[in-house]
Amino acid sequence: MQETVPLLQVEQVCKSFGTNQVASEVSFSMTKGEIGCLLGPSGCGKTTLLRVIAGFEAIDKGQVQIAGKIVSAPNLSVPPEKRSIGMVFQDYALFPHLTAIQNIAFGIRSKSVRLRKEKVKTMLELVGMADAANKYPHELSGGQQQRVALARALAPEPELLLLDEPFSNLDSLLRDRLTVEVRDILKELGITALMVTHNQHEAFSVADKIGVLFYGTMQQWGNAYDVYHRPASLEVATFVGDGVLVTGRVTGPGQIESGLGLLKGNLSLPCESGCEVDLLVRPEDVLHVENAQVQAKVVHKSFRGPNILYQLELSSGEQCQALVSSHHNHTIGEYIGIFPEVDNLVVFPR
Ligand code: ADP
Ligand code: MG
């Protein structure tokens, strides 16, 4: 296989259930060893897309290629077991009557006994479960079961690993730890993986590329920096990270009049003078400066240890948030000076 052939290529895939279009012209691709993450609200079509790639759902239009080979097209569907994929699901799905070792060995039962033994041992060690080899699923915690499920999916050495919300049944501390661990394991093996989540922190910590899905449409496919700082649409802007939209009007080159005052700077403007815009304002881009010209009223505050997240009301009646060092402890109803980091604001035409 040439380096230039993507390991996974999804091209203009459309999929409907009756009149419900769940994937609409979805395109993206992943190179070998890349970790991708499909992010989006519940019901936006993440699981369906994963099932399409796995070969459990036929498609209406477009195609899917794995390692340069077409596996899905409107009149073609290579069965799941012939796609060289591994899968890990949300609900563990281990065989309850098999031990950890037996579960892992299941997917490689066609291999010789010696090979199987070696592989299972390596996999158990890789996921840190060597001590639990002979335990049954019910004797394992949720996190341990997910480790075994991962080992089982990896044992046959798939080209592509698909994970559907693998950590969503775990508590958040364990989830954070496992996310990082799993990323390390996948990187160590150089495996290409596509994971589904509705949790953006998980997506940020695990993925090289994030795909944001809304109503079956891929809004953006890019790295975490771009998705966060250069959102391709209003949907992405408001779904990813904290931030609010404040209205404004372009009044000149690089200049916008808004509830945050007259904003001048290195703003890339989507339209001419006079047009109305929406500004994505993230809390970390609103600085608190005591004597700033713009004063805003504290309407809510949430103490977060190092910072306080202030909910502020602007003179326009709109609201924004400011993430401020918690040494600046203001009270609700008080007016505080704010100064927006103009160059970081993202401007959308209305
Ligand atoms: P997500 O994983 O993002 O929560 P899903 O892919 O599970 O979203 O579902 C997307 C939409 O497709 C939902 O409206 C869901 O009801 C619908 N859907 C999923 N699977 C089926 C199916 N087998 N038959 C009919 N509708 C389905
Ligand atoms: Mg789902």
Tab-separated table of C-alpha atoms and ligand atoms in Angstrom:
chain	number	residue	atom	x	y	z
A	1	MET	CA	0.000	0.000	0.000
A	2	GLN	CA	1.285	3.446	-0.884
A	3	GLU	CA	1.740	5.975	1.895
A	4	THR	CA	-0.556	8.357	0.065
A	5	VAL	CA	-3.599	6.049	0.141
A	6	PRO	CA	-5.766	7.032	3.133
A	7	LEU	CA	-6.475	4.161	5.493
A	8	LEU	CA	-10.094	5.232	5.716
A	9	GLN	CA	-11.881	7.283	3.132
A	10	VAL	CA	-15.526	8.217	3.454
A	11	GLU	CA	-16.826	9.974	0.364
A	12	GLN	CA	-20.175	11.757	0.104
A	13	VAL	CA	-21.943	9.054	2.068
A	14	CYS	CA	-25.722	9.369	2.327
A	15	LYS	CA	-27.854	7.140	4.524
A	16	SER	CA	-31.545	7.376	5.320
A	17	PHE	CA	-33.892	5.381	7.494
A	18	GLY	CA	-37.191	5.921	5.661
A	19	THR	CA	-37.529	9.683	5.351
A	20	ASN	CA	-35.002	10.340	8.116
A	21	GLN	CA	-31.691	11.284	6.471
A	22	VAL	CA	-29.073	10.352	9.054
A	23	ALA	CA	-25.952	10.893	6.934
A	24	SER	CA	-25.926	13.583	4.309
A	25	GLU	CA	-22.946	13.812	1.931
A	26	VAL	CA	-20.486	12.923	4.674
A	27	SER	CA	-16.837	13.013	3.575
A	28	PHE	CA	-13.586	12.694	5.501
A	29	SER	CA	-10.441	10.612	5.433
A	30	MET	CA	-7.823	9.319	7.835
A	31	THR	CA	-4.203	8.365	7.260
A	32	LYS	CA	-2.651	5.266	8.800
A	33	GLY	CA	-2.018	5.644	12.522
A	34	GLU	CA	-4.334	8.595	12.916
A	35	ILE	CA	-6.935	8.787	15.680
A	36	GLY	CA	-10.183	10.421	14.674
A	37	CYS	CA	-13.167	11.342	16.751
A	38	LEU	CA	-16.756	11.928	15.692
A	39	LEU	CA	-18.279	14.501	17.984
A	40	GLY	CA	-21.840	15.739	18.031
A	41	PRO	CA	-25.075	15.855	19.997
A	42	SER	CA	-27.123	12.758	20.633
A	43	GLY	CA	-29.014	11.579	17.560
A	44	CYS	CA	-26.824	13.402	15.016
A	45	GLY	CA	-25.809	10.152	13.317
A	46	LYS	CA	-22.468	9.201	14.906
A	47	THR	CA	-23.305	5.574	15.637
A	48	THR	CA	-24.923	5.124	12.227
A	49	LEU	CA	-21.787	6.410	10.505
A	50	LEU	CA	-19.643	4.028	12.532
A	51	ARG	CA	-21.970	1.146	11.651
A	52	VAL	CA	-21.736	2.115	7.984
A	53	ILE	CA	-17.937	1.963	8.170
A	54	ALA	CA	-18.140	-1.353	10.022
A	55	GLY	CA	-20.439	-2.794	7.359
A	56	PHE	CA	-23.595	-3.202	9.466
A	57	GLU	CA	-25.551	-0.596	7.476
A	58	ALA	CA	-25.881	-0.266	3.696
A	59	ILE	CA	-25.532	3.196	2.149
A	60	ASP	CA	-27.710	5.049	-0.366
A	61	LYS	CA	-24.995	7.100	-2.024
A	62	GLY	CA	-21.243	7.647	-1.942
A	63	GLN	CA	-18.609	5.138	-0.921
A	64	VAL	CA	-16.328	3.956	1.881
A	65	GLN	CA	-12.786	2.729	1.291
A	66	ILE	CA	-10.569	0.937	3.786
A	67	ALA	CA	-6.893	0.743	2.829
A	68	GLY	CA	-7.670	1.628	-0.762
A	69	LYS	CA	-10.385	-0.981	-1.202
A	70	ILE	CA	-14.033	-0.049	-1.700
A	71	VAL	CA	-16.014	-1.748	1.077
A	72	SER	CA	-19.300	0.167	0.822
A	73	ALA	CA	-21.145	1.645	-2.149
A	74	PRO	CA	-24.867	1.765	-3.019
A	75	ASN	CA	-24.859	-1.753	-4.478
A	76	LEU	CA	-21.916	-3.175	-2.618
A	77	SER	CA	-21.254	-4.079	0.970
A	78	VAL	CA	-18.262	-6.123	2.077
A	79	PRO	CA	-19.382	-8.013	5.220
A	80	PRO	CA	-18.029	-6.738	8.564
A	81	GLU	CA	-15.777	-9.751	9.178
A	82	LYS	CA	-13.994	-9.135	5.846
A	83	ARG	CA	-13.198	-5.461	6.567
A	84	SER	CA	-10.291	-5.903	8.993
A	85	ILE	CA	-11.922	-3.794	11.646
A	86	GLY	CA	-12.127	-4.106	15.415
A	87	MET	CA	-14.964	-2.674	17.464
A	88	VAL	CA	-15.451	-1.530	21.038
A	89	PHE	CA	-18.906	-0.515	22.221
A	90	GLN	CA	-20.324	1.513	25.054
A	91	ASP	CA	-21.824	-1.445	26.898
A	92	TYR	CA	-18.647	-3.570	27.174
A	93	ALA	CA	-20.298	-6.514	25.395
A	94	LEU	CA	-17.884	-9.147	26.678
A	95	PHE	CA	-19.079	-12.745	26.638
A	96	PRO	CA	-20.291	-13.240	30.218
A	97	HIS	CA	-19.478	-16.964	30.321
A	98	LEU	CA	-15.874	-16.499	29.165
A	99	THR	CA	-12.902	-15.313	31.232
A	100	ALA	CA	-10.837	-12.287	30.226
A	101	ILE	CA	-8.330	-14.546	28.480
A	102	GLN	CA	-11.036	-16.495	26.676
A	103	ASN	CA	-12.760	-13.307	25.594
A	104	ILE	CA	-9.563	-11.967	24.063
A	105	ALA	CA	-8.723	-15.303	22.432
A	106	PHE	CA	-12.190	-15.508	20.856
A	107	GLY	CA	-11.412	-13.262	17.893
A	108	ILE	CA	-8.237	-15.174	17.036
A	109	ARG	CA	-9.572	-18.695	17.504
A	110	SER	CA	-8.472	-19.651	13.982
A	111	LYS	CA	-4.822	-19.089	14.952
A	112	SER	CA	-2.535	-21.797	16.371
A	113	VAL	CA	-2.611	-22.429	20.125
A	114	ARG	CA	0.935	-21.113	20.554
A	115	LEU	CA	0.223	-17.892	18.634
A	116	ARG	CA	-3.024	-17.408	20.514
A	117	LYS	CA	-1.345	-17.782	23.901
A	118	GLU	CA	1.375	-15.306	23.007
A	119	LYS	CA	-1.053	-12.776	21.604
A	120	VAL	CA	-3.454	-12.938	24.537
A	121	LYS	CA	-0.563	-12.464	26.977
A	122	THR	CA	0.775	-9.460	25.070
A	123	MET	CA	-2.670	-7.909	24.843
A	124	LEU	CA	-3.444	-8.397	28.533
A	125	GLU	CA	-0.157	-6.741	29.446
A	126	LEU	CA	-0.728	-3.940	26.982
A	127	VAL	CA	-4.021	-2.982	28.621
A	128	GLY	CA	-2.671	-3.520	32.142
A	129	MET	CA	-4.877	-6.528	32.930
A	130	ALA	CA	-2.340	-9.340	33.353
A	131	ASP	CA	-3.585	-9.993	36.901
A	132	ALA	CA	-7.174	-10.483	35.849
A	133	ALA	CA	-6.560	-13.074	33.126
A	134	ASN	CA	-8.872	-15.721	34.590
A	135	LYS	CA	-11.629	-13.488	35.859
A	136	TYR	CA	-15.122	-13.401	34.428
A	137	PRO	CA	-16.668	-10.107	33.267
A	138	HIS	CA	-18.919	-9.864	36.345
A	139	GLU	CA	-15.795	-9.976	38.530
A	140	LEU	CA	-14.351	-6.946	36.753
A	141	SER	CA	-15.126	-3.223	37.169
A	142	GLY	CA	-16.504	-1.226	34.249
A	143	GLY	CA	-13.089	0.205	33.445
A	144	GLN	CA	-11.464	-3.241	33.565
A	145	GLN	CA	-14.140	-4.660	31.291
A	146	GLN	CA	-13.478	-1.904	28.772
A	147	ARG	CA	-9.763	-2.698	28.860
A	148	VAL	CA	-10.517	-6.347	28.099
A	149	ALA	CA	-12.917	-5.301	25.333
A	150	LEU	CA	-10.134	-3.165	23.856
A	151	ALA	CA	-7.654	-6.050	24.069
A	152	ARG	CA	-10.178	-8.346	22.402
A	153	ALA	CA	-10.742	-5.888	19.548
A	154	LEU	CA	-7.000	-5.376	19.047
A	155	ALA	CA	-5.916	-9.030	19.195
A	156	PRO	CA	-6.733	-9.841	15.528
A	157	GLU	CA	-4.588	-6.827	14.510
A	158	PRO	CA	-7.307	-4.942	12.630
A	159	GLU	CA	-6.437	-2.213	10.138
A	160	LEU	CA	-9.023	0.032	11.714
A	161	LEU	CA	-10.454	0.187	15.220
A	162	LEU	CA	-13.930	1.629	15.732
A	163	LEU	CA	-15.013	2.712	19.206
A	164	ASP	CA	-18.555	3.838	20.032
A	165	GLU	CA	-18.674	5.913	23.232
A	166	PRO	CA	-16.364	3.391	24.903
A	167	PHE	CA	-16.058	5.292	28.177
A	168	SER	CA	-19.485	6.842	28.593
A	169	ASN	CA	-20.558	4.311	31.248
A	170	LEU	CA	-17.531	5.132	33.411
A	171	ASP	CA	-17.210	7.864	36.014
A	172	SER	CA	-15.457	10.978	34.816
A	173	LEU	CA	-12.140	10.461	36.651
A	174	LEU	CA	-11.710	6.961	35.303
A	175	ARG	CA	-12.860	8.143	31.893
A	176	ASP	CA	-10.167	10.842	31.775
A	177	ARG	CA	-7.478	8.353	32.771
A	178	LEU	CA	-8.573	5.641	30.362
A	179	THR	CA	-8.848	8.118	27.493
A	180	VAL	CA	-5.196	9.048	27.850
A	181	GLU	CA	-4.162	5.415	28.346
A	182	VAL	CA	-6.052	4.236	25.302
A	183	ARG	CA	-4.501	6.966	23.189
A	184	ASP	CA	-1.035	5.812	24.300
A	185	ILE	CA	-1.866	2.178	23.498
A	186	LEU	CA	-3.217	3.019	20.038
A	187	LYS	CA	-0.202	5.196	19.278
A	188	GLU	CA	2.179	2.490	20.479
A	189	LEU	CA	0.570	0.016	18.093
A	190	GLY	CA	0.289	2.613	15.314
A	191	ILE	CA	-3.341	1.681	14.905
A	192	THR	CA	-5.844	3.814	13.024
A	193	ALA	CA	-8.893	4.407	15.164
A	194	LEU	CA	-12.187	6.221	14.854
A	195	MET	CA	-14.029	6.928	18.066
A	196	VAL	CA	-17.500	8.288	18.636
A	197	THR	CA	-18.245	10.548	21.565
A	198	HIS	CA	-20.571	13.329	22.607
A	199	ASN	CA	-17.971	14.483	25.122
A	200	GLN	CA	-15.688	17.151	23.727
A	201	HIS	CA	-13.046	16.851	26.466
A	202	GLU	CA	-12.669	13.233	25.500
A	203	ALA	CA	-12.398	14.205	21.829
A	204	PHE	CA	-9.772	16.852	22.587
A	205	SER	CA	-7.605	14.529	24.651
A	206	VAL	CA	-7.718	11.516	22.352
A	207	ALA	CA	-8.010	12.705	18.762
A	208	ASP	CA	-5.650	13.888	16.071
A	209	LYS	CA	-8.677	14.850	14.000
A	210	ILE	CA	-12.143	15.750	15.166
A	211	GLY	CA	-15.249	15.568	13.015
A	212	VAL	CA	-18.202	17.596	14.218
A	213	LEU	CA	-21.531	16.151	13.095
A	214	PHE	CA	-24.882	17.923	13.221
A	215	TYR	CA	-28.064	16.424	11.767
A	216	GLY	CA	-26.029	13.959	9.723
A	217	THR	CA	-23.862	16.666	8.183
A	218	MET	CA	-20.122	16.877	8.739
A	219	GLN	CA	-19.715	20.494	9.774
A	220	GLN	CA	-15.953	20.343	10.125
A	221	TRP	CA	-13.150	17.799	10.018
A	222	GLY	CA	-9.943	19.136	11.508
A	223	ASN	CA	-7.569	19.193	14.448
A	224	ALA	CA	-8.627	20.323	17.913
A	225	TYR	CA	-7.063	23.773	17.493
A	226	ASP	CA	-8.974	24.524	14.321
A	227	VAL	CA	-12.259	23.133	15.559
A	228	TYR	CA	-11.984	25.262	18.710
A	229	HIS	CA	-10.429	28.438	17.337
A	230	ARG	CA	-11.554	28.363	13.721
A	231	PRO	CA	-15.017	26.819	13.863
A	232	ALA	CA	-16.424	26.324	10.382
A	233	SER	CA	-20.010	27.095	11.314
A	234	LEU	CA	-22.133	28.679	14.026
A	235	GLU	CA	-23.170	25.177	15.113
A	236	VAL	CA	-19.567	24.135	15.682
A	237	ALA	CA	-18.785	27.452	17.371
A	238	THR	CA	-21.504	27.087	19.958
A	239	PHE	CA	-21.291	23.306	20.444
A	240	VAL	CA	-17.536	23.136	21.005
A	241	GLY	CA	-16.215	24.867	24.093
A	242	ASP	CA	-17.882	27.601	26.092
A	243	GLY	CA	-18.813	30.728	24.285
A	244	VAL	CA	-21.728	32.927	23.390
A	245	LEU	CA	-22.716	34.848	20.309
A	246	VAL	CA	-22.826	38.624	20.526
A	247	THR	CA	-24.252	40.636	17.646
A	248	GLY	CA	-22.298	43.398	15.944
A	249	ARG	CA	-22.102	45.573	12.858
A	250	VAL	CA	-19.081	46.089	10.637
A	251	THR	CA	-18.251	49.811	10.649
A	252	GLY	CA	-14.982	49.824	8.731
A	253	PRO	CA	-11.941	47.734	7.804
A	254	GLY	CA	-11.156	45.432	10.757
A	255	GLN	CA	-13.719	47.253	12.869
A	256	ILE	CA	-16.965	46.174	14.506
A	257	GLU	CA	-19.384	48.035	16.749
A	258	SER	CA	-20.938	45.713	19.339
A	259	GLY	CA	-22.161	45.314	22.882
A	260	LEU	CA	-18.526	44.711	23.780
A	261	GLY	CA	-17.682	48.228	22.549
A	262	LEU	CA	-15.897	49.297	19.392
A	263	LEU	CA	-13.706	46.370	18.410
A	264	LYS	CA	-10.658	47.175	16.303
A	265	GLY	CA	-7.908	44.821	15.396
A	266	ASN	CA	-6.762	42.014	13.232
A	267	LEU	CA	-10.307	40.813	12.611
A	268	SER	CA	-10.962	38.850	9.481
A	269	LEU	CA	-14.349	40.094	8.391
A	270	PRO	CA	-16.730	38.004	6.311
A	271	CYS	CA	-18.525	41.011	4.818
A	272	GLU	CA	-18.461	44.695	3.911
A	273	SER	CA	-19.017	47.750	6.045
A	274	GLY	CA	-22.598	48.008	7.263
A	275	CYS	CA	-23.301	44.272	7.491
A	276	GLU	CA	-24.556	42.562	10.619
A	277	VAL	CA	-22.407	39.855	12.190
A	278	ASP	CA	-22.379	37.327	15.016
A	279	LEU	CA	-19.269	37.294	17.166
A	280	LEU	CA	-18.191	34.141	18.934
A	281	VAL	CA	-16.958	35.322	22.321
A	282	ARG	CA	-15.187	32.743	24.495
A	283	PRO	CA	-14.830	33.391	28.252
A	284	GLU	CA	-11.026	33.264	28.142
A	285	ASP	CA	-11.020	36.025	25.528
A	286	VAL	CA	-12.828	38.492	27.764
A	287	LEU	CA	-10.223	40.033	30.072
A	288	HIS	CA	-11.132	41.766	33.281
A	289	VAL	CA	-9.486	45.197	33.489
A	290	GLU	CA	-10.632	47.399	36.402
A	291	ASN	CA	-10.737	50.719	34.549
A	292	ALA	CA	-11.745	49.470	31.134
A	293	GLN	CA	-14.148	51.607	29.109
A	294	VAL	CA	-16.683	48.823	28.773
A	295	GLN	CA	-18.410	47.974	32.042
A	296	ALA	CA	-20.591	44.904	32.411
A	297	LYS	CA	-22.877	43.743	35.192
A	298	VAL	CA	-22.183	40.491	37.003
A	299	VAL	CA	-25.363	38.399	36.791
A	300	HIS	CA	-23.964	35.040	37.792
A	301	LYS	CA	-20.662	33.645	38.982
A	302	SER	CA	-19.279	30.180	39.342
A	303	PHE	CA	-16.166	29.595	41.435
A	304	ARG	CA	-13.781	27.127	39.799
A	305	GLY	CA	-10.766	27.237	42.078
A	306	PRO	CA	-8.128	29.077	40.045
A	307	ASN	CA	-10.796	31.016	38.129
A	308	ILE	CA	-14.242	32.400	38.437
A	309	LEU	CA	-16.522	32.144	35.440
A	310	TYR	CA	-18.540	35.347	35.391
A	311	GLN	CA	-21.781	35.661	33.486
A	312	LEU	CA	-21.991	39.304	32.465
A	313	GLU	CA	-24.708	41.529	31.093
A	314	LEU	CA	-23.595	44.053	28.490
A	315	SER	CA	-25.125	47.490	27.915
A	316	SER	CA	-26.832	46.040	24.820
A	317	GLY	CA	-28.727	43.637	27.086
A	318	GLU	CA	-26.791	40.698	25.627
A	319	GLN	CA	-24.691	38.458	27.835
A	320	CYS	CA	-21.167	37.125	27.657
A	321	GLN	CA	-18.851	35.249	29.967
A	322	ALA	CA	-15.432	36.112	31.369
A	323	LEU	CA	-12.952	33.675	32.880
A	324	VAL	CA	-11.116	35.672	35.515
A	325	SER	CA	-8.518	34.825	38.168
A	326	SER	CA	-10.435	34.005	41.340
A	327	HIS	CA	-8.462	36.663	43.224
A	328	HIS	CA	-10.874	39.062	41.541
A	329	ASN	CA	-13.857	38.138	43.626
A	330	HIS	CA	-16.750	40.391	42.580
A	331	THR	CA	-20.322	40.240	43.748
A	332	ILE	CA	-23.480	39.728	41.762
A	333	GLY	CA	-24.950	43.046	40.633
A	334	GLU	CA	-21.535	44.753	40.589
A	335	TYR	CA	-20.210	46.373	37.376
A	336	ILE	CA	-16.747	45.270	36.298
A	337	GLY	CA	-14.490	46.498	33.507
A	338	ILE	CA	-13.922	44.124	30.601
A	339	PHE	CA	-11.628	44.167	27.614
A	340	PRO	CA	-12.098	41.706	24.764
A	341	GLU	CA	-9.110	40.106	23.063
A	342	VAL	CA	-10.295	41.339	19.700
A	343	ASP	CA	-7.959	39.254	17.550
A	344	ASN	CA	-9.304	36.008	19.021
A	345	LEU	CA	-12.957	36.669	18.263
A	346	VAL	CA	-14.505	34.715	15.423
A	347	VAL	CA	-16.875	36.622	13.160
A	348	PHE	CA	-19.772	35.059	11.268
A	349	PRO	CA	-22.000	36.891	8.795
A	350	ARG	CA	-25.638	37.047	9.836
B	1	ADP	P1	-25.955	9.181	17.610
B	1	ADP	O1	-25.078	7.988	17.690
B	1	ADP	O2	-25.254	10.398	17.112
B	1	ADP	O3	-26.671	9.462	18.886
B	1	ADP	P2	-27.551	7.541	15.799
B	1	ADP	O4	-26.660	7.283	14.631
B	1	ADP	O5	-27.699	6.454	16.796
B	1	ADP	O6	-27.088	8.912	16.504
B	1	ADP	O7	-28.990	7.911	15.272
B	1	ADP	C1	-29.222	8.910	14.305
B	1	ADP	C2	-30.677	8.884	13.870
B	1	ADP	O8	-30.953	7.692	13.158
B	1	ADP	C3	-31.657	8.926	15.007
B	1	ADP	O9	-32.724	9.770	14.620
B	1	ADP	C4	-32.118	7.492	15.139
B	1	ADP	O10	-33.421	7.416	15.648
B	1	ADP	C5	-32.043	7.008	13.715
B	1	ADP	N1	-31.765	5.554	13.616
B	1	ADP	C6	-30.629	4.926	14.004
B	1	ADP	N2	-30.662	3.613	13.722
B	1	ADP	C7	-31.874	3.379	13.153
B	1	ADP	C8	-32.531	2.219	12.609
B	1	ADP	N3	-31.949	1.017	12.641
B	1	ADP	N4	-33.760	2.383	12.091
B	1	ADP	C9	-34.358	3.594	12.051
B	1	ADP	N5	-33.815	4.725	12.519
B	1	ADP	C10	-32.583	4.641	13.067
B	2	MG	MG	-24.583	6.746	19.340
